[in-house]
Each structure stands twice: as C-alpha cells, then as structure tokens.
Amino acid sequence: QVQLVESGGGLVQAGGSLRLSCAASGRTFSSYAMGWFRQAPGKEREFVATITRSGGSTYDADSVKGRFTISRDNAKKTMYLQMNSLKPDDTAVYYCAAAYTPGERLIQGATEYRYWGQGTQVTVSS
C-alpha cells in the first residue's frame, strides 16, 4: 500500500498562487499513476489533473487548464500541483490520489484510484 499526505493549502487572494504537495510513503512511488481531485462546498468531488508513473505525460481538467500544472518527483516520492491565477471557484478541499498501474496511464476517474490523502483546504477570496 501507499500512504499519501497533502500539504500547501491555505488562504489566498484571487489571482494569487499556491503550490500543493502530496508526499507518498510505502510502495515504490513510480509504480503509481497519480491524480489531483477537489471538492468544493456543496459540490461533488471533481477531477483536476493526472500524471503518468514516469511524469512523462499529464492531463488537466478544462476548468484549470493553463493555470494549474501537475508534476512529480519520483526520487522524492512527491507530487505537486502548482496553482496560478487562482479564482474563488477554485476554493475546495484538494485531494491527491494514487493508482497502481502496469503502464503509462493517465487516469481521470476517481473510482480507478485506490489510495487517497486526507485533503488540504484551498480558499480563494475575491
């Protein structure tokens, strides 16, 4: 198994930036595709971004494309989400997730992720 811990959330003004981190422990980090999801107040959890095992490919949700960048450092067993040009609609609890996979997959579906962190709160004020 793998344990995931998110950090880096906080309060920021609209237009500002935050970098979220997801630190992993346990099984070899490079065996997992990774993803970021978020859940805003009163809304369902939604996909944000995903990255392949090697970090060679990424895919972003339309709502964050051009503003957020997902990355990973397998040597540090850490995944990141750089969030720029933040909007109030980005306010949510952000979760990282890991999916064991035998290939270089991009995974958008929450049901395909077995391991989840506890989340970190991001609040964007207007």
Short mmCIF file of C-alpha atoms in Angstrom, two decimals:
data_model
loop_
_atom_site.label_atom_id
_atom_site.label_comp_id
_atom_site.label_asym_id
_atom_site.label_seq_id
_atom_site.Cartn_x
_atom_site.Cartn_y
_atom_site.Cartn_z
CA GLN A 1 0.00 0.00 0.00
CA VAL A 2 0.90 3.66 -0.17
CA GLN A 3 0.12 6.47 2.25
CA LEU A 4 -0.49 9.99 0.93
CA VAL A 5 -0.34 13.31 2.78
CA GLU A 6 -1.28 16.62 1.15
CA SER A 7 0.11 19.97 2.24
CA GLY A 8 0.40 23.53 0.99
CA GLY A 9 -3.19 24.67 1.15
CA GLY A 10 -4.24 27.97 2.62
CA LEU A 11 -5.97 31.28 2.05
CA VAL A 12 -5.02 33.32 -1.00
CA GLN A 13 -6.49 36.26 -2.87
CA ALA A 14 -7.89 35.87 -6.35
CA GLY A 15 -5.09 35.97 -8.89
CA GLY A 16 -2.60 34.54 -6.45
CA SER A 17 -0.72 31.25 -6.43
CA LEU A 18 -0.27 28.20 -4.26
CA ARG A 19 1.74 25.02 -4.62
CA LEU A 20 0.26 21.86 -3.18
CA SER A 21 2.41 18.86 -2.33
CA CYS A 22 1.48 15.21 -1.92
CA ALA A 23 4.07 13.15 -0.07
CA ALA A 24 3.92 9.39 -0.50
CA SER A 25 5.31 6.55 1.55
CA GLY A 26 5.22 2.78 1.24
CA ARG A 27 5.35 1.00 -2.10
CA THR A 28 7.59 2.37 -4.83
CA PHE A 29 6.12 5.70 -5.88
CA SER A 30 6.97 5.21 -9.54
CA SER A 31 4.57 2.26 -9.74
CA TYR A 32 1.58 4.59 -9.41
CA ALA A 33 -0.25 6.93 -11.68
CA MET A 34 -1.23 9.98 -9.65
CA GLY A 35 -4.03 12.49 -9.68
CA TRP A 36 -5.43 15.57 -8.04
CA PHE A 37 -9.12 15.97 -7.23
CA ARG A 38 -11.07 18.66 -5.43
CA GLN A 39 -14.38 19.02 -3.67
CA ALA A 40 -15.98 22.43 -3.25
CA PRO A 41 -18.68 23.18 -0.67
CA GLY A 42 -21.98 21.70 -1.78
CA LYS A 43 -20.46 20.00 -4.83
CA GLU A 44 -19.27 16.54 -5.77
CA ARG A 45 -15.61 15.64 -5.97
CA GLU A 46 -14.18 16.51 -9.38
CA PHE A 47 -11.10 15.63 -11.36
CA VAL A 48 -8.35 18.24 -11.57
CA ALA A 49 -5.26 16.69 -13.15
CA THR A 50 -3.40 13.42 -13.61
CA ILE A 51 0.17 12.38 -14.34
CA THR A 52 1.69 9.12 -15.54
CA ARG A 53 4.01 6.96 -13.48
CA SER A 54 7.13 8.45 -15.00
CA GLY A 55 5.81 12.00 -15.15
CA GLY A 56 6.15 11.95 -18.92
CA SER A 57 2.55 12.87 -19.66
CA THR A 58 -0.16 14.92 -17.96
CA TYR A 59 -3.80 15.78 -18.48
CA ASP A 60 -5.72 18.67 -16.92
CA ALA A 61 -9.39 19.38 -16.48
CA ASP A 62 -10.72 22.16 -18.70
CA SER A 63 -11.51 24.27 -15.65
CA VAL A 64 -7.84 24.51 -14.66
CA LYS A 65 -6.06 24.16 -18.00
CA GLY A 66 -3.45 26.85 -18.47
CA ARG A 67 -3.49 27.78 -14.79
CA PHE A 68 -2.54 24.61 -12.91
CA THR A 69 0.46 22.38 -13.50
CA ILE A 70 0.79 18.86 -12.14
CA SER A 71 4.26 17.38 -11.68
CA ARG A 72 6.06 14.72 -9.72
CA ASP A 73 9.50 13.92 -8.37
CA ASN A 74 9.80 10.17 -8.07
CA ALA A 75 13.11 10.38 -6.22
CA LYS A 76 11.37 12.42 -3.52
CA LYS A 77 8.14 10.40 -3.74
CA THR A 78 6.24 13.65 -4.05
CA MET A 79 3.62 15.00 -6.42
CA TYR A 80 2.88 18.70 -6.84
CA LEU A 81 0.12 20.94 -8.08
CA GLN A 82 1.23 24.45 -8.96
CA MET A 83 -1.86 26.66 -8.96
CA ASN A 84 -1.65 30.09 -10.57
CA SER A 85 -4.26 32.74 -11.35
CA LEU A 86 -6.50 31.34 -8.66
CA LYS A 87 -10.20 32.09 -8.74
CA PRO A 88 -12.84 31.95 -6.00
CA ASP A 89 -14.33 28.95 -7.82
CA ASP A 90 -11.09 27.07 -7.07
CA THR A 91 -12.00 27.07 -3.39
CA ALA A 92 -12.19 23.43 -2.33
CA VAL A 93 -10.54 20.66 -0.41
CA TYR A 94 -7.85 19.24 -2.68
CA TYR A 95 -7.04 15.54 -2.56
CA CYS A 96 -4.19 13.57 -4.06
CA ALA A 97 -4.72 10.01 -5.19
CA ALA A 98 -2.61 7.07 -6.35
CA ALA A 99 -3.50 4.20 -8.68
CA TYR A 100 -1.26 1.19 -9.12
CA THR A 101 -0.93 0.55 -12.82
CA PRO A 102 1.36 -1.51 -15.05
CA GLY A 103 1.67 1.17 -17.71
CA GLU A 104 1.99 4.85 -18.55
CA ARG A 105 -1.66 5.67 -17.95
CA LEU A 106 -3.47 8.94 -17.41
CA ILE A 107 -6.38 8.31 -15.07
CA GLN A 108 -9.29 10.73 -14.75
CA GLY A 109 -11.81 8.55 -12.96
CA ALA A 110 -11.90 8.74 -9.18
CA THR A 111 -13.06 5.13 -8.99
CA GLU A 112 -9.79 3.98 -10.54
CA TYR A 113 -7.75 5.37 -7.66
CA ARG A 114 -7.26 3.08 -4.70
CA TYR A 115 -5.29 5.35 -2.35
CA TRP A 116 -6.26 8.83 -1.21
CA GLY A 117 -4.86 11.51 1.03
CA GLN A 118 -6.88 13.35 3.66
CA GLY A 119 -7.05 16.60 1.71
CA THR A 120 -5.83 20.15 2.13
CA GLN A 121 -8.07 23.22 2.14
CA VAL A 122 -7.61 25.89 -0.50
CA THR A 123 -9.62 29.08 -0.05
CA VAL A 124 -9.52 31.84 -2.66
CA SER A 125 -11.00 35.19 -1.68
CA SER A 126 -12.42 37.68 -4.15
#
